[in-house]
PDB file of C-alpha atoms in Angstrom:
ATOM      1  CA  UNK A   1       0.000   0.000   0.000  1.00  0.00           C
ATOM      2  CA  UNK A   2       2.850   2.380   0.765  1.00  0.00           C
ATOM      3  CA  UNK A   3       4.289   1.953  -2.713  1.00  0.00           C
ATOM      4  CA  UNK A   4       0.935   2.751  -4.387  1.00  0.00           C
ATOM      5  CA  UNK A   5       0.611   5.946  -2.361  1.00  0.00           C
ATOM      6  CA  UNK A   6       4.244   6.815  -3.102  1.00  0.00           C
ATOM      7  CA  UNK A   7       3.777   6.342  -6.861  1.00  0.00           C
ATOM      8  CA  UNK A   8       0.554   8.383  -6.769  1.00  0.00           C
ATOM      9  CA  UNK A   9       2.309  11.211  -4.909  1.00  0.00           C
ATOM     10  CA  UNK A  10       5.230  11.161  -7.343  1.00  0.00           C
ATOM     11  CA  UNK A  11       2.814  11.168 -10.298  1.00  0.00           C
ATOM     12  CA  UNK A  12       0.897  14.113  -8.794  1.00  0.00           C
ATOM     13  CA  UNK A  13       4.061  16.209  -8.387  1.00  0.00           C
ATOM     14  CA  UNK A  14       5.378  15.299 -11.847  1.00  0.00           C
ATOM     15  CA  UNK A  15       1.959  16.061 -13.386  1.00  0.00           C
ATOM     16  CA  UNK A  16       2.006  19.623 -12.040  1.00  0.00           C
ATOM     17  CA  UNK A  17       5.592  20.217 -13.122  1.00  0.00           C
ATOM     18  CA  UNK A  18       4.837  18.946 -16.625  1.00  0.00           C
ATOM     19  CA  UNK A  19       1.643  21.047 -16.765  1.00  0.00           C
ATOM     20  CA  UNK A  20       3.620  24.244 -16.250  1.00  0.00           C
ATOM     21  CA  UNK A  21       6.041  23.125 -18.973  1.00  0.00           C
ATOM     22  CA  UNK A  22       3.172  22.350 -21.389  1.00  0.00           C
ATOM     23  CA  UNK A  23       1.054  25.485 -20.825  1.00  0.00           C
ATOM     24  CA  UNK A  24       3.041  27.726 -23.206  1.00  0.00           C
ATOM     25  CA  UNK A  25       2.783  25.252 -26.122  1.00  0.00           C
ATOM     26  CA  UNK A  26       0.975  26.846 -29.063  1.00  0.00           C
ATOM     27  CA  UNK A  27      -0.214  29.927 -27.195  1.00  0.00           C
ATOM     28  CA  UNK A  28      -1.174  32.895 -29.325  1.00  0.00           C
ATOM     29  CA  UNK A  29      -2.179  36.112 -27.596  1.00  0.00           C
ATOM     30  CA  UNK A  30      -5.352  37.968 -28.473  1.00  0.00           C
ATOM     31  CA  UNK A  31      -3.212  40.780 -29.838  1.00  0.00           C
ATOM     32  CA  UNK A  32      -1.288  38.398 -32.131  1.00  0.00           C
ATOM     33  CA  UNK A  33      -4.547  36.812 -33.296  1.00  0.00           C
ATOM     34  CA  UNK A  34      -6.138  40.232 -33.890  1.00  0.00           C
ATOM     35  CA  UNK A  35      -9.171  39.291 -31.772  1.00  0.00           C
ATOM     36  CA  UNK A  36      -8.981  41.443 -28.642  1.00  0.00           C
ATOM     37  CA  UNK A  37     -12.111  40.972 -26.536  1.00  0.00           C
ATOM     38  CA  UNK A  38     -13.372  44.160 -24.891  1.00  0.00           C
ATOM     39  CA  UNK A  39     -12.257  44.409 -21.265  1.00  0.00           C
ATOM     40  CA  UNK A  40      -9.568  41.721 -21.498  1.00  0.00           C
ATOM     41  CA  UNK A  41      -5.801  41.966 -21.547  1.00  0.00           C
ATOM     42  CA  UNK A  42      -4.330  41.931 -25.061  1.00  0.00           C
ATOM     43  CA  UNK A  43      -1.729  39.411 -23.851  1.00  0.00           C
ATOM     44  CA  UNK A  44      -4.395  36.914 -22.776  1.00  0.00           C
ATOM     45  CA  UNK A  45      -4.494  33.727 -24.867  1.00  0.00           C
ATOM     46  CA  UNK A  46      -6.933  33.789 -27.762  1.00  0.00           C
ATOM     47  CA  UNK A  47      -7.509  30.003 -27.499  1.00  0.00           C
ATOM     48  CA  UNK A  48      -5.825  28.374 -24.488  1.00  0.00           C
ATOM     49  CA  UNK A  49      -6.645  24.776 -25.610  1.00  0.00           C
ATOM     50  CA  UNK A  50      -6.599  23.581 -22.006  1.00  0.00           C
ATOM     51  CA  UNK A  51      -8.172  20.166 -22.639  1.00  0.00           C
ATOM     52  CA  UNK A  52      -5.450  19.250 -25.145  1.00  0.00           C
ATOM     53  CA  UNK A  53      -2.785  20.465 -22.726  1.00  0.00           C
ATOM     54  CA  UNK A  54      -4.238  18.449 -19.831  1.00  0.00           C
ATOM     55  CA  UNK A  55      -4.295  15.327 -22.014  1.00  0.00           C
ATOM     56  CA  UNK A  56      -0.706  15.936 -23.149  1.00  0.00           C
ATOM     57  CA  UNK A  57       0.340  16.545 -19.529  1.00  0.00           C
ATOM     58  CA  UNK A  58      -1.294  13.311 -18.402  1.00  0.00           C
ATOM     59  CA  UNK A  59       0.385  11.256 -21.132  1.00  0.00           C
ATOM     60  CA  UNK A  60       3.839  12.785 -20.659  1.00  0.00           C
ATOM     61  CA  UNK A  61       3.613  12.410 -16.870  1.00  0.00           C
ATOM     62  CA  UNK A  62       2.530   8.782 -17.177  1.00  0.00           C
ATOM     63  CA  UNK A  63       5.507   8.070 -19.438  1.00  0.00           C
ATOM     64  CA  UNK A  64       7.932   9.743 -17.013  1.00  0.00           C
ATOM     65  CA  UNK A  65       6.553   7.792 -14.042  1.00  0.00           C
ATOM     66  CA  UNK A  66       6.566   4.533 -16.040  1.00  0.00           C
ATOM     67  CA  UNK A  67      10.197   5.056 -17.067  1.00  0.00           C
ATOM     68  CA  UNK A  68      11.123   5.893 -13.469  1.00  0.00           C
ATOM     69  CA  UNK A  69       9.347   2.794 -12.185  1.00  0.00           C
ATOM     70  CA  UNK A  70      11.018   0.610 -14.836  1.00  0.00           C
ATOM     71  CA  UNK A  71      14.440   1.963 -13.872  1.00  0.00           C
ATOM     72  CA  UNK A  72      13.687   1.152 -10.227  1.00  0.00           C
ATOM     73  CA  UNK A  73      12.226  -2.291 -11.056  1.00  0.00           C
ATOM     74  CA  UNK A  74      15.291  -3.436 -12.992  1.00  0.00           C
ATOM     75  CA  UNK A  75      17.534  -2.287 -10.156  1.00  0.00           C
ATOM     76  CA  UNK A  76      19.359   0.714 -11.603  1.00  0.00           C
ATOM     77  CA  UNK A  77      18.312   2.692  -8.539  1.00  0.00           C
ATOM     78  CA  UNK A  78      17.513   1.175  -5.195  1.00  0.00           C
ATOM     79  CA  UNK A  79      17.967   1.344  -1.489  1.00  0.00           C
ATOM     80  CA  UNK A  80      20.655   4.020  -1.578  1.00  0.00           C
ATOM     81  CA  UNK A  81      18.341   6.502  -3.290  1.00  0.00           C
ATOM     82  CA  UNK A  82      14.879   5.547  -2.041  1.00  0.00           C
ATOM     83  CA  UNK A  83      14.429   5.026   1.730  1.00  0.00           C
ATOM     84  CA  UNK A  84      14.100   1.296   2.490  1.00  0.00           C
ATOM     85  CA  UNK A  85      10.879   1.822   4.462  1.00  0.00           C
ATOM     86  CA  UNK A  86       9.122   2.800   1.233  1.00  0.00           C
ATOM     87  CA  UNK A  87      10.381  -0.117  -0.869  1.00  0.00           C
ATOM     88  CA  UNK A  88       8.178  -3.236  -0.722  1.00  0.00           C
ATOM     89  CA  UNK A  89      10.108  -6.461  -0.181  1.00  0.00           C
ATOM     90  CA  UNK A  90      10.854  -8.539  -3.288  1.00  0.00           C
ATOM     91  CA  UNK A  91      10.014 -12.232  -3.203  1.00  0.00           C
TER      92      UNK A  91
END
Protein backbone atom coordinates (compact mmCIF):
# COMPACT_ATOMS: atom_id res chain seq x y z
CA UNK A 1 0.00 0.00 0.00
CA UNK A 2 2.85 2.38 0.77
CA UNK A 3 4.29 1.95 -2.71
CA UNK A 4 0.93 2.75 -4.39
CA UNK A 5 0.61 5.95 -2.36
CA UNK A 6 4.24 6.81 -3.10
CA UNK A 7 3.78 6.34 -6.86
CA UNK A 8 0.55 8.38 -6.77
CA UNK A 9 2.31 11.21 -4.91
CA UNK A 10 5.23 11.16 -7.34
CA UNK A 11 2.81 11.17 -10.30
CA UNK A 12 0.90 14.11 -8.79
CA UNK A 13 4.06 16.21 -8.39
CA UNK A 14 5.38 15.30 -11.85
CA UNK A 15 1.96 16.06 -13.39
CA UNK A 16 2.01 19.62 -12.04
CA UNK A 17 5.59 20.22 -13.12
CA UNK A 18 4.84 18.95 -16.62
CA UNK A 19 1.64 21.05 -16.77
CA UNK A 20 3.62 24.24 -16.25
CA UNK A 21 6.04 23.13 -18.97
CA UNK A 22 3.17 22.35 -21.39
CA UNK A 23 1.05 25.48 -20.82
CA UNK A 24 3.04 27.73 -23.21
CA UNK A 25 2.78 25.25 -26.12
CA UNK A 26 0.98 26.85 -29.06
CA UNK A 27 -0.21 29.93 -27.20
CA UNK A 28 -1.17 32.90 -29.33
CA UNK A 29 -2.18 36.11 -27.60
CA UNK A 30 -5.35 37.97 -28.47
CA UNK A 31 -3.21 40.78 -29.84
CA UNK A 32 -1.29 38.40 -32.13
CA UNK A 33 -4.55 36.81 -33.30
CA UNK A 34 -6.14 40.23 -33.89
CA UNK A 35 -9.17 39.29 -31.77
CA UNK A 36 -8.98 41.44 -28.64
CA UNK A 37 -12.11 40.97 -26.54
CA UNK A 38 -13.37 44.16 -24.89
CA UNK A 39 -12.26 44.41 -21.26
CA UNK A 40 -9.57 41.72 -21.50
CA UNK A 41 -5.80 41.97 -21.55
CA UNK A 42 -4.33 41.93 -25.06
CA UNK A 43 -1.73 39.41 -23.85
CA UNK A 44 -4.39 36.91 -22.78
CA UNK A 45 -4.49 33.73 -24.87
CA UNK A 46 -6.93 33.79 -27.76
CA UNK A 47 -7.51 30.00 -27.50
CA UNK A 48 -5.82 28.37 -24.49
CA UNK A 49 -6.65 24.78 -25.61
CA UNK A 50 -6.60 23.58 -22.01
CA UNK A 51 -8.17 20.17 -22.64
CA UNK A 52 -5.45 19.25 -25.15
CA UNK A 53 -2.79 20.47 -22.73
CA UNK A 54 -4.24 18.45 -19.83
CA UNK A 55 -4.30 15.33 -22.01
CA UNK A 56 -0.71 15.94 -23.15
CA UNK A 57 0.34 16.55 -19.53
CA UNK A 58 -1.29 13.31 -18.40
CA UNK A 59 0.38 11.26 -21.13
CA UNK A 60 3.84 12.78 -20.66
CA UNK A 61 3.61 12.41 -16.87
CA UNK A 62 2.53 8.78 -17.18
CA UNK A 63 5.51 8.07 -19.44
CA UNK A 64 7.93 9.74 -17.01
CA UNK A 65 6.55 7.79 -14.04
CA UNK A 66 6.57 4.53 -16.04
CA UNK A 67 10.20 5.06 -17.07
CA UNK A 68 11.12 5.89 -13.47
CA UNK A 69 9.35 2.79 -12.19
CA UNK A 70 11.02 0.61 -14.84
CA UNK A 71 14.44 1.96 -13.87
CA UNK A 72 13.69 1.15 -10.23
CA UNK A 73 12.23 -2.29 -11.06
CA UNK A 74 15.29 -3.44 -12.99
CA UNK A 75 17.53 -2.29 -10.16
CA UNK A 76 19.36 0.71 -11.60
CA UNK A 77 18.31 2.69 -8.54
CA UNK A 78 17.51 1.17 -5.19
CA UNK A 79 17.97 1.34 -1.49
CA UNK A 80 20.65 4.02 -1.58
CA UNK A 81 18.34 6.50 -3.29
CA UNK A 82 14.88 5.55 -2.04
CA UNK A 83 14.43 5.03 1.73
CA UNK A 84 14.10 1.30 2.49
CA UNK A 85 10.88 1.82 4.46
CA UNK A 86 9.12 2.80 1.23
CA UNK A 87 10.38 -0.12 -0.87
CA UNK A 88 8.18 -3.24 -0.72
CA UNK A 89 10.11 -6.46 -0.18
CA UNK A 90 10.85 -8.54 -3.29
CA UNK A 91 10.01 -12.23 -3.20
